[in-house]
Each structure stands twice: as C-alpha cells, then as structure tokens.
Coordinates of C-alpha atoms and ligand atoms in Angstrom, one line a residue:
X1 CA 62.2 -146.6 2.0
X2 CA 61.5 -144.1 4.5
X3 CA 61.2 -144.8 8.2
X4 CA 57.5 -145.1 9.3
X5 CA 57.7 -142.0 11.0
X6 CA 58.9 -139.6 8.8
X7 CA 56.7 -137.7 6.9
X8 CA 55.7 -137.0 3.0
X9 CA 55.7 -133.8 2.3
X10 CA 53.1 -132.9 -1.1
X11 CA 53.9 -129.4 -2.7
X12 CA 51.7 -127.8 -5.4
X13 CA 48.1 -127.0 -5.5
X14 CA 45.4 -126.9 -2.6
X15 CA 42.0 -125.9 -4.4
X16 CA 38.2 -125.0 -4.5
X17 CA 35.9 -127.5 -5.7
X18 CA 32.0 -126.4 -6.9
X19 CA 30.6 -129.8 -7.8
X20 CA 27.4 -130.8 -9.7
X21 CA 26.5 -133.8 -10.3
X22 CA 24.5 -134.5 -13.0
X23 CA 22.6 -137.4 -14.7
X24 CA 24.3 -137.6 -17.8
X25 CA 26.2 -134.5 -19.2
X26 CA 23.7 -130.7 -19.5
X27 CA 23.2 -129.1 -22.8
X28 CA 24.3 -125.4 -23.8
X29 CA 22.0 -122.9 -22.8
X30 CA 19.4 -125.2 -20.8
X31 CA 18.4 -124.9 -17.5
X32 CA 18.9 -128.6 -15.9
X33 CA 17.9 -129.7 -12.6
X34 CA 21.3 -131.6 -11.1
X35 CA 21.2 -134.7 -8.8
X36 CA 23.6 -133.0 -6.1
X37 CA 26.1 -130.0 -5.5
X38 CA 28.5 -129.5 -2.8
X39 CA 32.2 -127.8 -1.6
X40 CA 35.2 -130.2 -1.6
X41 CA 39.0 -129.5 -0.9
X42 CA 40.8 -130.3 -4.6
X43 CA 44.5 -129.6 -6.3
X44 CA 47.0 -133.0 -6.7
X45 CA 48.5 -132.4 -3.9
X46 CA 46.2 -131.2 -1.5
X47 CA 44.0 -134.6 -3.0
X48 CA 47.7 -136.7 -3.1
X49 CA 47.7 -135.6 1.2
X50 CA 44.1 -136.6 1.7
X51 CA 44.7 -140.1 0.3
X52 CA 48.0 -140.3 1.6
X53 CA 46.5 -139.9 5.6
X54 CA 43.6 -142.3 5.1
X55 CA 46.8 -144.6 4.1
X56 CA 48.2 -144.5 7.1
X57 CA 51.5 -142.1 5.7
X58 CA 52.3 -139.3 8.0
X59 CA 52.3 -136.1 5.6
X60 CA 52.3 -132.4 5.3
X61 CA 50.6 -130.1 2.5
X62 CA 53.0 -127.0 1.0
X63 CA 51.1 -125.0 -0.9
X64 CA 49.7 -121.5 -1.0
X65 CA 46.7 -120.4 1.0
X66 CA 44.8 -116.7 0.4
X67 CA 42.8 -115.2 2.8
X68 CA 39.7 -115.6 1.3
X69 CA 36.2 -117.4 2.2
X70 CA 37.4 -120.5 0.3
X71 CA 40.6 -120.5 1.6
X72 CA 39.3 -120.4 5.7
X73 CA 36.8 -123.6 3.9
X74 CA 40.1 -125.0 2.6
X75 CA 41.7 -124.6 5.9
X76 CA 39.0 -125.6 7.9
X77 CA 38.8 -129.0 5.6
X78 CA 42.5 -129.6 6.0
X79 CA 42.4 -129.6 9.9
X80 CA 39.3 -131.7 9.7
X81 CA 41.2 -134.3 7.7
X82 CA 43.9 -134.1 10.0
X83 CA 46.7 -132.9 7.4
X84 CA 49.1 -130.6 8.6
X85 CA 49.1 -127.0 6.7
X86 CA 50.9 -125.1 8.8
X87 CA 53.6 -124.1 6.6
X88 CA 51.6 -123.2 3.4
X89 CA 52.6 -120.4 2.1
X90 CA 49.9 -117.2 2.9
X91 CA 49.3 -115.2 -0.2
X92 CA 47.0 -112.6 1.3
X93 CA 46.7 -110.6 -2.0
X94 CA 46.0 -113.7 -4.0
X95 CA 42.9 -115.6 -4.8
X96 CA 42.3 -119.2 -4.3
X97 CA 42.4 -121.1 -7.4
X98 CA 38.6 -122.0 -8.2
X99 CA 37.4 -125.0 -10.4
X100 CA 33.5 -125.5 -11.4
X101 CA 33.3 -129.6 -11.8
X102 CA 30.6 -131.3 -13.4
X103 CA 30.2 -134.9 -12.7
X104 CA 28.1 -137.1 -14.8
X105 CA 27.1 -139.6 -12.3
X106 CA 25.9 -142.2 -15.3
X107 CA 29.7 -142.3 -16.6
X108 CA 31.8 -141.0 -13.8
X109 CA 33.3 -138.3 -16.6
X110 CA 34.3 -135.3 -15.1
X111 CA 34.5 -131.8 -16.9
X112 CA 36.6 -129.5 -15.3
X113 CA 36.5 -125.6 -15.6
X114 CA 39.4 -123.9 -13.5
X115 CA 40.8 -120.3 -12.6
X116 CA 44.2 -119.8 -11.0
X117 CA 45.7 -116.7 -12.1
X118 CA 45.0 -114.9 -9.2
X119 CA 47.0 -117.1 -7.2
X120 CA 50.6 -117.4 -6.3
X121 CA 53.1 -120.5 -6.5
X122 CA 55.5 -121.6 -4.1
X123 CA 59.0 -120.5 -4.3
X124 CA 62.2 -121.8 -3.9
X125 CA 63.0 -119.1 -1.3
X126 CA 59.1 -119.8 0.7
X127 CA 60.8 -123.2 0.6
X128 CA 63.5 -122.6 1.9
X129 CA 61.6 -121.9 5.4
X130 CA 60.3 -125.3 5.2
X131 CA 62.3 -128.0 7.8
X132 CA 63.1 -130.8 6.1
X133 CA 64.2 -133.0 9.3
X134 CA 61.4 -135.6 9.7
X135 CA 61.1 -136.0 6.0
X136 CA 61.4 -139.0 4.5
X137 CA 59.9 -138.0 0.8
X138 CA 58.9 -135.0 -0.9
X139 CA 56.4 -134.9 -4.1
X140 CA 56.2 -132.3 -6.4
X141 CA 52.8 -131.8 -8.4
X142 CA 54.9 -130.2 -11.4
X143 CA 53.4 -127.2 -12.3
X144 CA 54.2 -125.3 -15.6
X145 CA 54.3 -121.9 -13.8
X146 CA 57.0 -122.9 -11.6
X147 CA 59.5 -125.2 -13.1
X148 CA 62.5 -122.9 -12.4
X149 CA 61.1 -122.4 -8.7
X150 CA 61.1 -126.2 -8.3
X151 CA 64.1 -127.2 -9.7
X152 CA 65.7 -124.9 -7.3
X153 CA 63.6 -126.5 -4.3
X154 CA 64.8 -129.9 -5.4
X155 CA 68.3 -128.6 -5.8
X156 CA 68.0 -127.4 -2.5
X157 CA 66.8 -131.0 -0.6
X158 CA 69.7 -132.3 -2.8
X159 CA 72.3 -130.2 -1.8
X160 CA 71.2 -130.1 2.1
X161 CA 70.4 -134.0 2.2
X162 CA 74.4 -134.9 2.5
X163 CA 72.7 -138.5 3.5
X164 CA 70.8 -138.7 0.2
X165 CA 68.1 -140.0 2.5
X166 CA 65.0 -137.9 1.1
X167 CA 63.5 -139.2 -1.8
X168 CA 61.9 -136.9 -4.9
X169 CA 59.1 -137.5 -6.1
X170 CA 57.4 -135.6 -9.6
X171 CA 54.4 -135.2 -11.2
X172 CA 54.0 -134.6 -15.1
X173 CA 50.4 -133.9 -16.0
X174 CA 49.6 -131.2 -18.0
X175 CA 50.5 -130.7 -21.7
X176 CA 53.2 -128.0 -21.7
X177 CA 56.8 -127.9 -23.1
X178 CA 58.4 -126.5 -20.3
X179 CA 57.4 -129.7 -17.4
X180 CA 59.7 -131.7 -19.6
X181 CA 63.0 -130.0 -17.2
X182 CA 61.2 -131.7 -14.7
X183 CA 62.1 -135.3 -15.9
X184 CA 65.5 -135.6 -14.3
X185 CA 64.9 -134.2 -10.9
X186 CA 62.8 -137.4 -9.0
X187 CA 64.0 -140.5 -8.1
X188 CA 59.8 -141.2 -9.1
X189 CA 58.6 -139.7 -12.1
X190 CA 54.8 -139.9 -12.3
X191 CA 54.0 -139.0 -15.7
X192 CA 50.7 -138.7 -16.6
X193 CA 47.8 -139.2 -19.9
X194 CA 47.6 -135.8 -21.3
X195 CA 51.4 -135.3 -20.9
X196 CA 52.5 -138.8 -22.1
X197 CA 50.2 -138.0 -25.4
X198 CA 51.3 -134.2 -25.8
X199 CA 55.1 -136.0 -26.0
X200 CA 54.1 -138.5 -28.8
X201 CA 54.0 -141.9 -27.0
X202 CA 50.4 -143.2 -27.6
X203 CA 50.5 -146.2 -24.6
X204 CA 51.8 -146.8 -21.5
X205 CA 54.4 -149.0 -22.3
X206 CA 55.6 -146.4 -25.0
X207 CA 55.7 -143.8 -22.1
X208 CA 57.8 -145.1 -19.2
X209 CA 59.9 -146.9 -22.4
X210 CA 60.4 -143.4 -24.0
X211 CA 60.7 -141.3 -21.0
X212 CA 63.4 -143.8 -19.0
X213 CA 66.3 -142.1 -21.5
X214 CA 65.2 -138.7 -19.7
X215 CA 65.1 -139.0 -16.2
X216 CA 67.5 -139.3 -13.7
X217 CA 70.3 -142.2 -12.9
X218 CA 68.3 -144.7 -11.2
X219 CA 65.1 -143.2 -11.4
X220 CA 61.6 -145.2 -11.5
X221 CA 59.1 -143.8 -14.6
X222 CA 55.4 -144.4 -13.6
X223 CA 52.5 -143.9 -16.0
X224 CA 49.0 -144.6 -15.2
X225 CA 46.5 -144.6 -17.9
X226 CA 42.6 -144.4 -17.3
X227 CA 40.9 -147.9 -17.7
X228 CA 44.1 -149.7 -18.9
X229 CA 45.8 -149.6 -15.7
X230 CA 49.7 -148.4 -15.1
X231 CA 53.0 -149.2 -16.2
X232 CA 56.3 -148.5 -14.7
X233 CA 59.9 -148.6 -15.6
X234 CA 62.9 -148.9 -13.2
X235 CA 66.1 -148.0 -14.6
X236 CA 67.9 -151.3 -15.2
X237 CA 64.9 -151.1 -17.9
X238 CA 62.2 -153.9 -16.5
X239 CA 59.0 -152.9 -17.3
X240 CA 56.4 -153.6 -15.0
X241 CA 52.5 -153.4 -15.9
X242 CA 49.2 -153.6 -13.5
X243 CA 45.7 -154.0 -14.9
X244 CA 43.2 -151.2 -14.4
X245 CA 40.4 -152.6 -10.9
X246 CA 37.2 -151.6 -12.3
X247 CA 34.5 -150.9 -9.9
X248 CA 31.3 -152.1 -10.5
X249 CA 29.9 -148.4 -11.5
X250 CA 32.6 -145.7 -12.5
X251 CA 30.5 -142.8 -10.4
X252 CA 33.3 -140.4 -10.1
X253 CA 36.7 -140.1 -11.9
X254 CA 37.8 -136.6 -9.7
X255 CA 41.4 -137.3 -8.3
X256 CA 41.8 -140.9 -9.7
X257 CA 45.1 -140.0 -10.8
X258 CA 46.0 -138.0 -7.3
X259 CA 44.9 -141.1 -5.8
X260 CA 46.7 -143.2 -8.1
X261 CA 49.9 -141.6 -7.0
X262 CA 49.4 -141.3 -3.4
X263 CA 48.4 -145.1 -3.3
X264 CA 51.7 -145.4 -5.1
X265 CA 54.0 -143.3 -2.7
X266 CA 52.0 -145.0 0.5
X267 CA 53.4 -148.5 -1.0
X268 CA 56.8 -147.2 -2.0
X269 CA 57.2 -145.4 1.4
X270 CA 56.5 -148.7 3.2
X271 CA 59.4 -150.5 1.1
X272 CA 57.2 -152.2 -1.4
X273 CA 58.6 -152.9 -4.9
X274 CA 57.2 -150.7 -8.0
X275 CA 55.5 -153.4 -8.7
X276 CA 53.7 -153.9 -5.7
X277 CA 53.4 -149.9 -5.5
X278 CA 51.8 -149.9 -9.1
X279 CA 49.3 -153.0 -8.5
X280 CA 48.3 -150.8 -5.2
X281 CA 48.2 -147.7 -7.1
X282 CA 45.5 -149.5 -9.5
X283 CA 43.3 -150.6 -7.0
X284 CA 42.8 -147.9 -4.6
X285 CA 42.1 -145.7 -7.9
X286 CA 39.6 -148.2 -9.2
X287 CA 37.9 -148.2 -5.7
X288 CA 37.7 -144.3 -6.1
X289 CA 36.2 -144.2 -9.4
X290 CA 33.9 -145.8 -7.6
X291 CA 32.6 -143.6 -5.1
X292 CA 31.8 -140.1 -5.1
X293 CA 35.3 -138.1 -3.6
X294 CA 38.1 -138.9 -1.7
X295 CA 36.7 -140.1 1.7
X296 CA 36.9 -143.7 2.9
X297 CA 39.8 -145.0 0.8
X298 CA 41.8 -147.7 1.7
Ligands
ADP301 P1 43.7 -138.8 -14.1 O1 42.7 -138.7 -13.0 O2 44.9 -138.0 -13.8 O3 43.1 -138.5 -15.5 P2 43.9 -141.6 -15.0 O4 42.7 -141.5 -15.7 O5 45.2 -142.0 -15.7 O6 44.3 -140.3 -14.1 O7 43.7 -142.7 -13.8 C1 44.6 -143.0 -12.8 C2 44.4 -144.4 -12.4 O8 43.1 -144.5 -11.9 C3 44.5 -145.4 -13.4 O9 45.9 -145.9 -13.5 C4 43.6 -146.5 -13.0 O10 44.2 -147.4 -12.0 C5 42.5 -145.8 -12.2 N1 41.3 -145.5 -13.1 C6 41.0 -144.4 -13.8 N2 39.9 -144.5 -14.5 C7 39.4 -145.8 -14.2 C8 38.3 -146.6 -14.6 N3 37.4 -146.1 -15.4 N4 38.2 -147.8 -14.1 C9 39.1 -148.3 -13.2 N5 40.2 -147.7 -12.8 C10 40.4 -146.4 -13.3

C-alpha cells in the first residue's frame, strides 16, 4: 500500500484519438453519414492517468510528447485533466502516434486503426531523469518495442528503492513473443485478452492459473476478460474471480481495459485486497462501457 500522497506514476503511450461514431458498423467503399466525431486524449497509459485522477490517485504521465498540432491538443488535454506531464519525454523529430476509431454506438464495438512508427519510446536512460521520491507505484503499459528499455527502468526503481517501497506494476496486452520478459518484473501483472489467447490459455481462470509459474515471487496475475469479468491470482495460488457489471447499453468499449486497470491500481493503492481491487476494477469498466469516453468515472 502506498501512502495517500505519493503518487502513480503510468509510463507508455499518450495518443491521438479521431473518433466516429456510427450507427452500426460502415460498409467498404460507401459514403456514410456518422452520428458524431470528435478529438480525445488515448494510449493505456495516458487513459490508465485520466481514470486514475477522477479516482482520487495522485499520478504523473511518462511518455513521449512530439511537437506537433496533436501533441500541443494532447498537452493542452493533459493540463485540462489536471495530470501532470511535465516530465514526458519531448521527441521533437517524432510524430505523435495517431489512431482512427470507429465506434458503433448500437454495440459499443470499437475498431481501431493506429500509426506509431514515427514515434519514439521511452528509455531507460530518459528514465533515469525521472525522480522517483514521492512515488509510491509505477505501471508499465508493456510495449513490444521496448521490452529491453523497460526491464532496465524496472531494474533501475529496484536497485534504487533499498526500501523495496515502490511497487511495479505491468501491462501485457498485445500479442507478441517478446512482452512475455515482462512477466517477472511487477509485483501486478495485468495480462490482458489478446495476450492471454496468443499464449494458449482460452479463459480467465486458465490465464492467471498458467501465468502464476512465470511471474515474480509474490507477484499478483490479473486478467480481465470482456463481458465475463476478471480473475486474479495471488501467489500463495488463491484464485479470485469478479463478474463482468453490465451497463444497461454497452455505448462505448474505448479504454475499458485502461480503466479496468486503473480502477484496479486506485483500489490496490488504497490497501484494498485483489479481491476487492478486481470487483472495483469490474465495475468502474462496466460503468464506462457505458458511456461515451473516459469523463465522469467514479
Ligand atoms: P480491453 O478494453 O483491453 O479489450 P476487456 O474487453 O478485457 O479490455 O475489458 C476490461 C474490463 O472491462 C472487463 O474486465 C470488464 O470488467 C469490463 N467490460 C468490458 N466489456 C464489457 C461489457 N460489454 N460489459 C460489461 N463490462 C465490460
């Protein structure tokens, strides 16, 4: 448990939203009126920051920020939303990662198309720069570009926390081989779907069972999964599961699983159990799905 003033500190993505929202899902080569579009502030972390503020959890966005028109909207969205940016890394050559969403507003389903090569990861040496006193937890959105950057950043809050008083935190989300070296580095291990599939375990259950062996000495697995809720898995090997909260209309799925985790961390921070933490992580995610973005959570 971290004290209540310390803060959590979210590295990975911060990104550029283009949403449409549409009523029902367009066809290939049409030309479809939409219901709405807009600008929003995405990426797992950056969306894992704005959940984790509107929960009350004092935090602090490490990413990288180009110089860009969406980058001064990214900024400017940040400061609104009161999340501290100031050490993001600048990547003036770099362009800010870009994704084109469509929502279909009669399912919630949303169909992501995203560009990032243009833009630069943290590393372990930008990291390096960032002061760790305050901190109470840092979360990692695992990213399959930067898995030998990040295990050095952990090794670093590892080596320089001689009161093993920070705690790790990582994400596992996207289907690729190499995010499996980041299984032992948190004391949390969010795991997500896709990744828990790509790895062969086809539940939840299966997941945090599976995935226990590979993490770290007293590490917590966590897997949340769609409409069936979340399980978790403490070390001594209890498995704990929560039931999915439906909202009355699934509008918008966007960030469920960013808000999933933050809900998560916000419980953990505050010295719930996993238990409790998963059960909150379940029904600020339901509430979510049903409402359009991130605003207003609780
Ligand atoms: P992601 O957004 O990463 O794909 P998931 O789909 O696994 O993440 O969803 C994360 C959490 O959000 C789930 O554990 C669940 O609590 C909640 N959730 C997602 N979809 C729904 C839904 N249709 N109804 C209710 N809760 C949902």
């Amino acid at each position: 448990m971290a004290s209540s003033e310390q803060r959590v500190v979210c590295v990975g993505l911060i990104c550029f939203d283009m949403i449409t929202v549409c009523d029902g899902f367009p066809l290939e080569d049409t030309d479809t009126p939409c219901r709405e579009q807009h600008w929003a502030r995405g990426g797992n972390a950056s969306n894992n920051c704005t959940v984790l503020r509107q929960l009350g959890v004092p935090c602090e966005l490490v990413g990288t920020l180009a110089a860009d028109d969406a980058a001064k909207f990214l900024r400017d969205d940040l400061s609104t939303c009161g999340i501290p940016h100031d050490r993001c890394v600048e990547d003036p050559a770099g362009a800010t990662p870009t994704a084109f969403i469509i929502i279909n507003a009669l399912n919630g389903s949303r169909t992501i198309l995203h560009e990032s090569t243009r833009a630069s990861e943290v590393t372990a040496a930008q990291f390096d720069d960032v002061d760790l006193r305050g901190c109470g937890w840092v979360h990692f959105e695992g990213r399959s570009r930067n898995v030998a950057e990040m295990r050095e950043m952990v090794a670093r809050i590892r080596r320089d926390d001689a009161a093993d008083s920070i705690v790790v935190s990582v994400e596992l989300e996207k289907p690729r081989r190499e995010m499996e070296q980041l299984l032992p580095l948190g004391d949390f291990v969010f795991v997500g779907k896709e990744f828990a599939v790509f790895s062969g375990y086809e539940s939840m259950r299966a997941a945090v069972e599976g995935l226990r062996e590979k993490v770290r000495g007293g590490a917590t697995v966590i897997c949340p999964w769609g409409e069936e809720g979340a399980c978790a898995s403490t070390s001594d090997g209890t498995v704990f599961t929560a039931a999915a909260e439906p909202p009355e209309k699934v509008v918008d799925t966007i960030g469920a699983g960013d808000t999933f985790i933050a809900a998560c961390i916000a419980q953990l921070y505050k010295g719930a159990s996993v238990e409790a933490a998963i059960q909150a992580g379940c029904r600020v995610a339901g509430a979510k799905c049903g409402q359009m973005g991130l605003k207003d959570l609780k």
